[in-house]
Coordinates of C-alpha atoms and ligand atoms in Angstrom, one line a residue:
X1 CA 21.1 5.2 47.1
X2 CA 21.0 3.7 50.5
X3 CA 20.8 0.4 52.4
X4 CA 17.5 -1.2 53.0
X5 CA 17.1 -3.9 55.7
X6 CA 14.1 -6.2 56.2
X7 CA 14.0 -8.4 59.3
X8 CA 12.9 -11.9 58.5
X9 CA 13.5 -13.2 62.0
X10 CA 14.7 -11.6 65.2
X11 CA 14.1 -14.4 67.8
X12 CA 16.8 -16.3 69.7
X13 CA 17.2 -20.1 70.1
X14 CA 13.8 -21.6 69.1
X15 CA 11.1 -20.5 66.7
X16 CA 7.9 -19.2 68.3
X17 CA 4.6 -18.4 66.8
X18 CA 5.4 -14.7 67.0
X19 CA 9.1 -14.7 66.1
X20 CA 11.4 -16.5 63.7
X21 CA 15.1 -17.3 64.4
X22 CA 17.6 -14.9 62.9
X23 CA 17.6 -13.8 59.3
X24 CA 17.8 -10.4 57.5
X25 CA 17.4 -9.3 53.9
X26 CA 19.8 -6.5 52.9
X27 CA 19.6 -4.5 49.7
X28 CA 22.4 -2.2 48.7
X29 CA 22.8 -0.5 45.4
X30 CA 20.5 -3.0 43.6
X31 CA 22.2 -6.1 45.1
X32 CA 20.5 -8.4 47.5
X33 CA 22.0 -10.4 50.4
X34 CA 20.9 -12.4 53.4
X35 CA 22.5 -12.3 56.8
X36 CA 21.9 -15.6 58.6
X37 CA 19.2 -18.0 57.6
X38 CA 17.4 -19.5 60.5
X39 CA 14.4 -21.9 60.2
X40 CA 11.5 -20.2 58.5
X41 CA 13.5 -17.9 56.3
X42 CA 12.1 -19.4 53.1
X43 CA 8.5 -18.9 54.2
X44 CA 9.2 -15.4 55.4
X45 CA 10.8 -14.5 52.0
X46 CA 7.6 -15.7 50.3
X47 CA 5.5 -13.8 52.7
X48 CA 7.5 -10.6 52.1
X49 CA 7.6 -11.1 48.4
X50 CA 11.4 -11.1 48.4
X51 CA 12.8 -13.3 45.6
X52 CA 15.5 -15.8 46.7
X53 CA 16.6 -15.9 43.1
X54 CA 18.0 -12.3 43.5
X55 CA 20.4 -13.3 46.2
X56 CA 24.1 -12.8 45.4
X57 CA 25.6 -14.0 48.7
X58 CA 24.5 -15.2 52.1
X59 CA 26.6 -14.3 55.2
X60 CA 26.4 -16.7 58.1
X61 CA 27.4 -15.3 61.5
X62 CA 28.0 -18.6 63.3
X63 CA 27.0 -22.2 63.4
X64 CA 24.4 -22.2 66.2
X65 CA 21.3 -23.7 64.6
X66 CA 19.1 -20.7 65.1
X67 CA 21.3 -18.8 62.6
X68 CA 21.7 -21.3 59.8
X69 CA 19.2 -24.2 60.0
X70 CA 17.2 -22.7 57.1
X71 CA 20.1 -22.8 54.8
X72 CA 20.0 -26.3 53.4
X73 CA 16.3 -25.9 52.6
X74 CA 16.8 -22.5 51.0
X75 CA 19.6 -23.7 48.8
X76 CA 17.7 -26.9 47.8
X77 CA 14.8 -24.7 46.7
X78 CA 17.1 -22.6 44.6
X79 CA 18.3 -25.8 43.0
X80 CA 14.7 -27.0 42.4
X81 CA 13.7 -23.7 40.9
X82 CA 16.5 -24.0 38.4
X83 CA 18.8 -21.3 39.6
X84 CA 21.8 -20.8 37.2
X85 CA 23.7 -18.0 38.8
X86 CA 26.5 -18.6 41.2
X87 CA 25.7 -18.1 44.9
X88 CA 28.4 -17.1 47.4
X89 CA 28.2 -18.4 51.0
X90 CA 30.4 -16.8 53.5
X91 CA 30.7 -18.0 57.1
X92 CA 32.8 -19.7 59.8
X93 CA 35.0 -22.8 59.5
X94 CA 32.9 -25.9 59.3
X95 CA 30.1 -24.5 57.1
X96 CA 31.5 -26.1 54.0
X97 CA 31.7 -29.6 55.6
X98 CA 28.1 -29.3 56.8
X99 CA 26.7 -28.3 53.5
X100 CA 28.7 -30.8 51.5
X101 CA 27.6 -33.6 53.8
X102 CA 23.9 -32.7 53.3
X103 CA 24.3 -32.6 49.5
X104 CA 26.3 -35.9 49.5
X105 CA 23.8 -37.9 51.5
X106 CA 20.8 -36.5 49.7
X107 CA 22.6 -37.2 46.4
X108 CA 22.0 -33.6 45.3
X109 CA 24.1 -32.2 42.5
X110 CA 23.4 -28.5 42.5
X111 CA 22.6 -27.0 39.1
X112 CA 24.4 -23.8 40.0
X113 CA 27.8 -23.0 41.4
X114 CA 27.8 -22.7 45.2
X115 CA 31.1 -21.1 46.4
X116 CA 31.6 -21.4 50.1
X117 CA 34.1 -19.1 51.7
X118 CA 35.2 -20.0 55.2
X119 CA 36.5 -17.2 57.4
X120 CA 39.6 -17.8 59.6
X121 CA 38.8 -17.7 63.3
X122 CA 39.3 -14.2 64.8
X123 CA 39.9 -12.7 61.4
X124 CA 38.6 -9.4 60.1
X125 CA 38.5 -7.7 56.7
X126 CA 36.6 -7.3 53.5
X127 CA 34.8 -10.4 52.4
X128 CA 32.7 -9.1 49.5
X129 CA 33.1 -6.0 47.3
X130 CA 31.6 -4.3 44.3
X131 CA 32.5 -1.0 42.7
X132 CA 30.2 1.1 45.0
X133 CA 30.2 -0.8 48.2
X134 CA 31.9 -3.5 50.2
X135 CA 31.1 -5.9 53.1
X136 CA 33.5 -6.7 55.9
X137 CA 33.5 -9.3 58.6
X138 CA 34.9 -9.0 62.1
X139 CA 35.0 -11.3 65.2
X140 CA 32.3 -11.1 67.9
X141 CA 32.4 -12.4 71.5
X142 CA 30.3 -15.6 71.6
X143 CA 30.6 -19.2 72.9
X144 CA 31.7 -20.4 69.4
X145 CA 33.4 -18.5 66.6
X146 CA 31.0 -15.8 65.5
X147 CA 31.3 -12.9 63.0
X148 CA 29.7 -9.5 62.7
X149 CA 29.2 -8.0 59.2
X150 CA 29.3 -4.5 58.0
X151 CA 28.0 -3.1 54.7
X152 CA 29.7 0.1 53.7
X153 CA 29.1 2.4 50.8
X154 CA 32.3 3.5 49.1
X155 CA 32.9 7.2 49.0
X156 CA 30.6 8.7 46.4
X157 CA 31.6 10.9 43.5
X158 CA 31.6 14.7 44.1
X159 CA 29.3 16.8 42.0
X160 CA 30.9 19.4 39.7
X161 CA 29.6 23.0 40.0
X162 CA 28.3 23.8 36.5
X163 CA 29.4 27.4 36.6
X164 CA 33.0 26.3 37.4
X165 CA 33.0 23.8 34.6
X166 CA 32.0 26.6 32.3
X167 CA 34.3 29.3 33.8
X168 CA 37.5 27.1 33.6
X169 CA 36.3 25.3 30.4
X170 CA 37.1 22.0 32.0
X171 CA 37.5 19.3 29.2
X172 CA 35.2 16.3 29.5
X173 CA 38.2 14.0 29.8
X174 CA 39.2 15.7 33.1
X175 CA 35.8 15.7 34.8
X176 CA 35.8 12.1 36.0
X177 CA 39.1 12.6 37.9
X178 CA 37.8 15.8 39.4
X179 CA 34.6 14.1 40.6
X180 CA 36.8 11.5 42.2
X181 CA 38.6 14.3 44.2
X182 CA 41.4 15.5 42.0
X183 CA 42.4 19.1 41.6
X184 CA 42.5 20.6 38.1
X185 CA 45.6 21.9 36.4
X186 CA 44.5 24.4 33.8
X187 CA 46.4 24.7 30.4
X188 CA 48.0 27.9 31.7
X189 CA 49.4 26.0 34.7
X190 CA 47.1 27.3 37.3
X191 CA 46.1 24.6 40.0
X192 CA 42.4 24.9 40.9
X193 CA 41.7 23.1 44.2
X194 CA 38.9 20.5 44.1
X195 CA 36.9 22.3 46.8
X196 CA 36.4 25.2 44.4
X197 CA 35.1 23.0 41.6
X198 CA 32.9 20.5 43.4
X199 CA 30.1 20.2 45.9
X200 CA 30.7 17.8 48.8
X201 CA 29.4 14.3 47.9
X202 CA 26.4 12.8 49.7
X203 CA 27.6 11.0 52.8
X204 CA 28.2 7.3 52.5
X205 CA 26.3 5.1 54.9
X206 CA 27.2 1.9 56.8
X207 CA 25.1 -0.8 58.4
X208 CA 26.6 -3.3 60.9
X209 CA 25.2 -6.5 62.3
X210 CA 26.3 -7.8 65.7
X211 CA 24.6 -11.1 66.7
X212 CA 25.3 -13.2 68.7
X213 CA 27.7 -11.5 71.1
X214 CA 28.4 -10.4 74.6
X215 CA 29.8 -6.9 74.7
X216 CA 33.5 -6.5 74.1
X217 CA 35.8 -3.5 73.6
X218 CA 37.5 -5.1 70.6
X219 CA 34.2 -4.9 68.7
X220 CA 33.9 -1.1 69.0
X221 CA 36.5 -0.1 66.3
X222 CA 34.6 -2.3 63.7
X223 CA 31.3 -0.5 64.4
X224 CA 32.6 3.0 65.0
X225 CA 30.3 5.7 63.8
X226 CA 28.2 3.4 61.6
X227 CA 24.9 4.9 60.4
X228 CA 22.9 2.0 61.8
X229 CA 23.8 -0.9 64.1
X230 CA 21.7 -4.1 64.6
X231 CA 22.8 -5.5 67.9
X232 CA 21.4 -8.4 69.8
X233 CA 19.7 -7.7 73.2
X234 CA 18.6 -11.2 74.1
X235 CA 17.8 -10.4 77.7
X236 CA 16.6 -7.5 79.9
X237 CA 19.0 -6.1 82.4
X238 CA 17.9 -8.3 85.3
X239 CA 19.2 -11.3 83.5
X240 CA 22.8 -10.0 83.2
X241 CA 24.2 -13.2 84.7
X242 CA 22.4 -15.3 82.2
X243 CA 23.8 -13.1 79.5
X244 CA 27.3 -13.6 80.8
X245 CA 26.9 -17.4 80.9
X246 CA 25.5 -17.6 77.4
X247 CA 27.7 -14.9 75.8
X248 CA 24.8 -12.7 74.9
X249 CA 24.0 -9.1 75.7
X250 CA 21.4 -7.3 77.9
X251 CA 19.5 -4.3 76.7
X252 CA 21.8 -1.9 78.5
X253 CA 25.0 -3.7 77.3
X254 CA 23.8 -3.4 73.6
X255 CA 23.0 0.3 74.1
X256 CA 26.4 0.9 75.7
X257 CA 28.2 -0.6 72.8
X258 CA 26.2 1.7 70.5
X259 CA 27.0 4.7 72.6
X260 CA 30.7 3.9 72.8
X261 CA 30.9 3.4 69.1
X262 CA 29.1 6.6 68.4
X263 CA 26.6 5.0 66.0
X264 CA 23.7 7.1 64.7
X265 CA 20.9 4.6 65.2
X266 CA 20.6 1.3 67.1
X267 CA 18.2 -1.5 66.2
X268 CA 17.7 -4.3 68.8
X269 CA 16.9 -7.9 68.1
X270 CA 17.6 -11.6 68.9
X271 CA 15.1 -11.5 71.7
X272 CA 14.6 -14.4 74.1
X273 CA 11.3 -16.3 73.5
X274 CA 10.4 -15.4 77.1
X275 CA 9.6 -11.8 75.8
X276 CA 6.3 -11.7 73.9
X277 CA 6.7 -7.9 73.7
X278 CA 9.9 -6.1 73.9
X279 CA 8.9 -2.8 75.7
X280 CA 11.0 -3.5 78.8
X281 CA 14.1 -4.2 76.7
X282 CA 13.6 -1.2 74.6
X283 CA 13.0 1.2 77.5
X284 CA 16.1 -0.1 79.3
X285 CA 18.2 0.4 76.2
X286 CA 16.8 3.9 75.6
X287 CA 17.9 4.9 79.1
X288 CA 21.5 4.5 77.8
X289 CA 21.1 5.4 74.2
X290 CA 17.9 7.2 73.1
X291 CA 18.2 6.5 69.3
X292 CA 17.1 2.9 69.7
X293 CA 14.4 0.9 68.2
X294 CA 13.3 -2.7 68.8
X295 CA 12.7 -4.7 65.6
X296 CA 10.1 -7.4 64.9
X297 CA 9.7 -9.9 62.1
X298 CA 8.7 -8.0 58.9
X299 CA 10.2 -4.7 60.3
X300 CA 12.0 -2.8 57.6
X301 CA 14.3 0.2 57.8
X302 CA 16.4 2.4 55.5
X303 CA 19.9 3.3 56.5
X304 CA 20.4 6.9 55.6
Ligands
LIG1 ZN1 24.5 -18.2 69.2

């Protein structure tokens, strides 16, 4: 049980021969999601043998084209392939109007239900949940309204110690509550604390996505202590002014955000097309936060 992320695109602004615009495939507990859907996402899904039919929901960070221009094409293909299951689309205000206009003028009546949920500007909170995990959105600091997303495993059940189950003769009906954290009241009235009956559960992991954004203190609480953080690092440190103008981050700024938030691992992406290789960006970030990797299209990692 963990979170698996595959980078479908980690370039900024325009597609290049070596990098697609932003998109990521996220698998958590047997459910599949996309974060952003830049141009080229469909082809990349085919290349990576990832099935678009499995997608439950697509999260769109913001309405700059390099983060969503692949969406009409992807949804049209789902339609042509006979998708029946509902698809949830979550993103900023305006997304619904854009999609409806495209389907109106192409006279497309989708064969499946497309539910579009628009997030209020500057809002934060849970936007998707299942029994064992949830996804929350939070505001980033970009030129237009932009959201980060965080995938969080819910606390896992504790494991009963077999010898204690036997010793206290715990009835089956009581075991579920104890695994969820309850103490046990024996028939004789003795209260047995949970810690005596159970092993600690495996830790729950969290994955946060922050792109596009300039660094901001208000983002830190939302990414505090996450297991893995994907953060944009569009520019090397020398282009700090350009980063300010465009509401993006440099390598060191991304690393400082990770350090302040106390994350376990940092993954950098959203690289400017001026960087064919990202060695400079990676080394500048590692000077601030050593647990950093630079991603590339097709890069995959497990959040544990
Ligand atoms: Zn942008």
